């Protein structure tokens, strides 16, 4: 479940926010809060994804998502635009983009390896970085064309990515 405290957890004051989720819920795999709106929260469980805008009502966003959702990246300026990473070995089912209305599969030319994490670069034209079981890749402008990132970096499992803007 997803719980929230407004006083740093003092005095046992916690509120559960996921009690209204529908069938298909098992356990939370990812929690992502939109940078521009703390009420916009995305949670995933398996291949299911939910969103709240008011911390009370949850909407399912499953537009054909498959595989274990391993990460959600939210646009820094628009809390309704997201990118979703998916793990597993389902060819052509690795990365998706949601514009607030429709889903687009951005898997493109990625190798058939699990995608473990995803991050959106805020000062770019929709540049996305993903960590896979075979290193880091990036794509721009939601075109589905991916390039290997980093000259001479080893082909290793990447399970987390952070952008240092400084």
PDB file of C-alpha atoms in Angstrom:
ATOM      1  CA  UNK A   1       0.000   0.000   0.000  1.00  0.00           C
ATOM      2  CA  UNK A   2       0.968   3.641  -0.358  1.00  0.00           C
ATOM      3  CA  UNK A   3       0.948   5.637   2.877  1.00  0.00           C
ATOM      4  CA  UNK A   4       1.678   9.336   3.434  1.00  0.00           C
ATOM      5  CA  UNK A   5       2.495  11.411   6.469  1.00  0.00           C
ATOM      6  CA  UNK A   6       2.214  15.190   6.568  1.00  0.00           C
ATOM      7  CA  UNK A   7       4.179  15.545   9.816  1.00  0.00           C
ATOM      8  CA  UNK A   8       7.238  13.388   9.098  1.00  0.00           C
ATOM      9  CA  UNK A   9       5.584  10.299  10.606  1.00  0.00           C
ATOM     10  CA  UNK A  10       5.322  11.735  14.099  1.00  0.00           C
ATOM     11  CA  UNK A  11       2.599  10.508  16.411  1.00  0.00           C
ATOM     12  CA  UNK A  12       1.597   7.676  14.073  1.00  0.00           C
ATOM     13  CA  UNK A  13      -0.290   9.964  11.702  1.00  0.00           C
ATOM     14  CA  UNK A  14      -0.258   8.121   8.409  1.00  0.00           C
ATOM     15  CA  UNK A  15      -2.929   8.030   5.708  1.00  0.00           C
ATOM     16  CA  UNK A  16      -3.368   5.136   3.261  1.00  0.00           C
ATOM     17  CA  UNK A  17      -3.926   6.318  -0.314  1.00  0.00           C
ATOM     18  CA  UNK A  18      -4.224   3.068  -2.267  1.00  0.00           C
ATOM     19  CA  UNK A  19      -7.292   1.485  -0.674  1.00  0.00           C
ATOM     20  CA  UNK A  20      -9.467   2.357  -3.698  1.00  0.00           C
ATOM     21  CA  UNK A  21      -7.339   0.537  -6.279  1.00  0.00           C
ATOM     22  CA  UNK A  22      -9.096  -2.139  -8.302  1.00  0.00           C
ATOM     23  CA  UNK A  23      -8.396  -5.815  -8.987  1.00  0.00           C
ATOM     24  CA  UNK A  24      -4.954  -6.741 -10.234  1.00  0.00           C
ATOM     25  CA  UNK A  25      -3.199  -5.095  -7.335  1.00  0.00           C
ATOM     26  CA  UNK A  26      -0.551  -7.239  -5.673  1.00  0.00           C
ATOM     27  CA  UNK A  27       2.277  -5.098  -4.365  1.00  0.00           C
ATOM     28  CA  UNK A  28       3.826  -1.802  -5.352  1.00  0.00           C
ATOM     29  CA  UNK A  29       6.867  -2.091  -7.595  1.00  0.00           C
ATOM     30  CA  UNK A  30       7.385   1.598  -8.407  1.00  0.00           C
ATOM     31  CA  UNK A  31       6.214   4.935  -6.999  1.00  0.00           C
ATOM     32  CA  UNK A  32       6.825   8.113  -8.991  1.00  0.00           C
ATOM     33  CA  UNK A  33       5.759  11.602  -7.936  1.00  0.00           C
ATOM     34  CA  UNK A  34       5.543  14.275 -10.624  1.00  0.00           C
ATOM     35  CA  UNK A  35       8.161  17.017 -10.103  1.00  0.00           C
ATOM     36  CA  UNK A  36       5.615  19.747 -10.878  1.00  0.00           C
ATOM     37  CA  UNK A  37       2.713  18.409  -8.780  1.00  0.00           C
ATOM     38  CA  UNK A  38       3.030  16.306  -5.633  1.00  0.00           C
ATOM     39  CA  UNK A  39      -0.608  15.180  -6.027  1.00  0.00           C
ATOM     40  CA  UNK A  40       0.227  13.476  -9.354  1.00  0.00           C
ATOM     41  CA  UNK A  41       1.491  10.060  -8.313  1.00  0.00           C
ATOM     42  CA  UNK A  42       2.059   6.967 -10.443  1.00  0.00           C
ATOM     43  CA  UNK A  43       2.297   3.485  -8.924  1.00  0.00           C
ATOM     44  CA  UNK A  44       2.864   0.159 -10.647  1.00  0.00           C
ATOM     45  CA  UNK A  45       2.297  -3.454  -9.752  1.00  0.00           C
ATOM     46  CA  UNK A  46       3.512  -6.016 -12.274  1.00  0.00           C
ATOM     47  CA  UNK A  47       2.419  -4.744 -15.684  1.00  0.00           C
ATOM     48  CA  UNK A  48      -0.360  -2.569 -14.232  1.00  0.00           C
ATOM     49  CA  UNK A  49      -0.055   1.205 -13.822  1.00  0.00           C
ATOM     50  CA  UNK A  50      -2.277   3.618 -11.874  1.00  0.00           C
ATOM     51  CA  UNK A  51      -2.320   7.389 -11.525  1.00  0.00           C
ATOM     52  CA  UNK A  52      -3.871   9.795  -9.039  1.00  0.00           C
ATOM     53  CA  UNK A  53      -4.219  13.551  -9.343  1.00  0.00           C
ATOM     54  CA  UNK A  54      -5.958  14.142  -6.034  1.00  0.00           C
ATOM     55  CA  UNK A  55      -4.672  11.370  -3.731  1.00  0.00           C
ATOM     56  CA  UNK A  56      -8.203   9.932  -3.561  1.00  0.00           C
ATOM     57  CA  UNK A  57      -9.139   8.611  -7.004  1.00  0.00           C
ATOM     58  CA  UNK A  58      -6.931   6.223  -8.946  1.00  0.00           C
ATOM     59  CA  UNK A  59      -7.164   5.664 -12.708  1.00  0.00           C
ATOM     60  CA  UNK A  60      -5.756   2.658 -14.520  1.00  0.00           C
ATOM     61  CA  UNK A  61      -3.420   3.621 -17.365  1.00  0.00           C
ATOM     62  CA  UNK A  62      -2.958   0.187 -18.924  1.00  0.00           C
ATOM     63  CA  UNK A  63      -2.839   0.842 -22.630  1.00  0.00           C
ATOM     64  CA  UNK A  64      -1.361  -2.478 -23.684  1.00  0.00           C
ATOM     65  CA  UNK A  65       1.590  -2.398 -21.298  1.00  0.00           C
ATOM     66  CA  UNK A  66       3.267  -5.781 -20.933  1.00  0.00           C
ATOM     67  CA  UNK A  67       6.046  -7.107 -18.771  1.00  0.00           C
ATOM     68  CA  UNK A  68       7.101  -5.946 -15.329  1.00  0.00           C
ATOM     69  CA  UNK A  69       7.076  -2.148 -15.081  1.00  0.00           C
ATOM     70  CA  UNK A  70      10.488  -1.197 -13.713  1.00  0.00           C
ATOM     71  CA  UNK A  71      10.354   2.566 -13.913  1.00  0.00           C
ATOM     72  CA  UNK A  72       8.240   5.626 -14.661  1.00  0.00           C
ATOM     73  CA  UNK A  73       9.689   9.003 -15.655  1.00  0.00           C
ATOM     74  CA  UNK A  74       7.450  12.084 -15.488  1.00  0.00           C
ATOM     75  CA  UNK A  75       7.961  15.243 -17.530  1.00  0.00           C
ATOM     76  CA  UNK A  76       9.181  18.022 -15.211  1.00  0.00           C
ATOM     77  CA  UNK A  77       6.720  20.544 -16.666  1.00  0.00           C
ATOM     78  CA  UNK A  78       3.673  18.394 -17.473  1.00  0.00           C
ATOM     79  CA  UNK A  79       2.636  15.813 -14.851  1.00  0.00           C
ATOM     80  CA  UNK A  80       0.475  13.985 -17.415  1.00  0.00           C
ATOM     81  CA  UNK A  81       3.367  13.093 -19.753  1.00  0.00           C
ATOM     82  CA  UNK A  82       5.242   9.927 -18.746  1.00  0.00           C
ATOM     83  CA  UNK A  83       7.672   7.331 -20.031  1.00  0.00           C
ATOM     84  CA  UNK A  84       7.494   3.746 -18.784  1.00  0.00           C
ATOM     85  CA  UNK A  85      10.233   1.093 -18.761  1.00  0.00           C
ATOM     86  CA  UNK A  86       9.418  -2.597 -18.907  1.00  0.00           C
ATOM     87  CA  UNK A  87      11.567  -5.556 -17.957  1.00  0.00           C
ATOM     88  CA  UNK A  88      11.652  -9.014 -19.474  1.00  0.00           C
ATOM     89  CA  UNK A  89      12.418 -10.535 -22.832  1.00  0.00           C
ATOM     90  CA  UNK A  90       9.288  -9.566 -24.767  1.00  0.00           C
ATOM     91  CA  UNK A  91      10.711  -8.233 -28.000  1.00  0.00           C
ATOM     92  CA  UNK A  92       9.345  -4.820 -29.014  1.00  0.00           C
ATOM     93  CA  UNK A  93       7.855  -4.184 -25.549  1.00  0.00           C
ATOM     94  CA  UNK A  94      10.494  -2.230 -23.608  1.00  0.00           C
ATOM     95  CA  UNK A  95       9.709   1.512 -23.470  1.00  0.00           C
ATOM     96  CA  UNK A  96       6.414   3.383 -23.783  1.00  0.00           C
ATOM     97  CA  UNK A  97       5.417   7.044 -23.881  1.00  0.00           C
ATOM     98  CA  UNK A  98       2.079   8.407 -22.645  1.00  0.00           C
ATOM     99  CA  UNK A  99       1.095  11.956 -23.673  1.00  0.00           C
ATOM    100  CA  UNK A 100      -1.854  12.135 -21.271  1.00  0.00           C
ATOM    101  CA  UNK A 101      -4.229  10.533 -23.780  1.00  0.00           C
ATOM    102  CA  UNK A 102      -2.504   7.939 -25.965  1.00  0.00           C
ATOM    103  CA  UNK A 103       0.310   5.398 -25.616  1.00  0.00           C
ATOM    104  CA  UNK A 104       3.216   5.101 -28.057  1.00  0.00           C
ATOM    105  CA  UNK A 105       5.645   2.183 -28.090  1.00  0.00           C
ATOM    106  CA  UNK A 106       9.186   3.603 -28.258  1.00  0.00           C
ATOM    107  CA  UNK A 107      11.064   0.299 -28.182  1.00  0.00           C
ATOM    108  CA  UNK A 108      12.359   0.791 -31.719  1.00  0.00           C
ATOM    109  CA  UNK A 109      15.860  -0.613 -32.255  1.00  0.00           C
ATOM    110  CA  UNK A 110      16.609  -1.618 -28.635  1.00  0.00           C
ATOM    111  CA  UNK A 111      18.177  -5.028 -28.103  1.00  0.00           C
ATOM    112  CA  UNK A 112      15.916  -7.664 -26.548  1.00  0.00           C
ATOM    113  CA  UNK A 113      17.184  -7.271 -22.971  1.00  0.00           C
ATOM    114  CA  UNK A 114      15.354  -6.085 -19.838  1.00  0.00           C
ATOM    115  CA  UNK A 115      15.032  -2.338 -19.250  1.00  0.00           C
ATOM    116  CA  UNK A 116      15.622  -1.750 -15.545  1.00  0.00           C
ATOM    117  CA  UNK A 117      15.226   2.013 -15.094  1.00  0.00           C
ATOM    118  CA  UNK A 118      14.333   5.196 -16.964  1.00  0.00           C
ATOM    119  CA  UNK A 119      14.911   8.939 -16.560  1.00  0.00           C
ATOM    120  CA  UNK A 120      13.817  12.000 -18.558  1.00  0.00           C
ATOM    121  CA  UNK A 121      16.326  14.822 -19.073  1.00  0.00           C
ATOM    122  CA  UNK A 122      14.414  17.974 -18.173  1.00  0.00           C
ATOM    123  CA  UNK A 123      16.382  20.465 -20.278  1.00  0.00           C
ATOM    124  CA  UNK A 124      16.138  18.542 -23.547  1.00  0.00           C
ATOM    125  CA  UNK A 125      13.699  17.796 -26.375  1.00  0.00           C
ATOM    126  CA  UNK A 126      12.366  14.666 -24.644  1.00  0.00           C
ATOM    127  CA  UNK A 127      15.707  12.942 -24.180  1.00  0.00           C
ATOM    128  CA  UNK A 128      15.239   9.665 -22.313  1.00  0.00           C
ATOM    129  CA  UNK A 129      17.959   7.502 -20.755  1.00  0.00           C
ATOM    130  CA  UNK A 130      17.368   3.870 -19.880  1.00  0.00           C
ATOM    131  CA  UNK A 131      19.442   1.374 -17.949  1.00  0.00           C
ATOM    132  CA  UNK A 132      19.356  -2.133 -19.375  1.00  0.00           C
ATOM    133  CA  UNK A 133      21.031  -5.464 -18.730  1.00  0.00           C
ATOM    134  CA  UNK A 134      23.494  -4.388 -21.435  1.00  0.00           C
ATOM    135  CA  UNK A 135      24.354  -0.816 -20.429  1.00  0.00           C
ATOM    136  CA  UNK A 136      22.792   2.628 -20.934  1.00  0.00           C
ATOM    137  CA  UNK A 137      20.911   3.835 -24.026  1.00  0.00           C
ATOM    138  CA  UNK A 138      19.334   7.172 -24.889  1.00  0.00           C
ATOM    139  CA  UNK A 139      16.724   8.464 -27.327  1.00  0.00           C
ATOM    140  CA  UNK A 140      15.480  11.930 -28.258  1.00  0.00           C
ATOM    141  CA  UNK A 141      12.170  13.396 -29.373  1.00  0.00           C
ATOM    142  CA  UNK A 142      10.147  10.214 -28.743  1.00  0.00           C
ATOM    143  CA  UNK A 143      11.240   8.764 -32.080  1.00  0.00           C
ATOM    144  CA  UNK A 144      12.088   5.215 -30.919  1.00  0.00           C
ATOM    145  CA  UNK A 145      15.672   5.401 -32.212  1.00  0.00           C
ATOM    146  CA  UNK A 146      18.097   4.418 -29.451  1.00  0.00           C
ATOM    147  CA  UNK A 147      21.846   4.949 -29.206  1.00  0.00           C
ATOM    148  CA  UNK A 148      24.318   3.368 -26.811  1.00  0.00           C
ATOM    149  CA  UNK A 149      25.483   5.932 -24.242  1.00  0.00           C
ATOM    150  CA  UNK A 150      29.097   6.373 -23.196  1.00  0.00           C
ATOM    151  CA  UNK A 151      32.273   5.720 -25.112  1.00  0.00           C
ATOM    152  CA  UNK A 152      34.106   2.748 -23.661  1.00  0.00           C
ATOM    153  CA  UNK A 153      31.657   1.995 -20.859  1.00  0.00           C
ATOM    154  CA  UNK A 154      31.347  -1.717 -20.055  1.00  0.00           C
ATOM    155  CA  UNK A 155      28.264  -3.726 -20.996  1.00  0.00           C
ATOM    156  CA  UNK A 156      26.904  -4.243 -17.483  1.00  0.00           C
ATOM    157  CA  UNK A 157      23.516  -4.397 -15.777  1.00  0.00           C
ATOM    158  CA  UNK A 158      22.368  -0.855 -14.944  1.00  0.00           C
ATOM    159  CA  UNK A 159      19.663  -0.758 -12.288  1.00  0.00           C
ATOM    160  CA  UNK A 160      19.478   2.977 -11.494  1.00  0.00           C
ATOM    161  CA  UNK A 161      20.126   6.245 -13.328  1.00  0.00           C
ATOM    162  CA  UNK A 162      20.261   9.790 -11.998  1.00  0.00           C
ATOM    163  CA  UNK A 163      21.124  12.925 -13.958  1.00  0.00           C
ATOM    164  CA  UNK A 164      23.466  15.357 -12.234  1.00  0.00           C
ATOM    165  CA  UNK A 165      22.450  18.746 -13.644  1.00  0.00           C
ATOM    166  CA  UNK A 166      25.215  20.679 -11.905  1.00  0.00           C
TER     167      UNK A 166
END
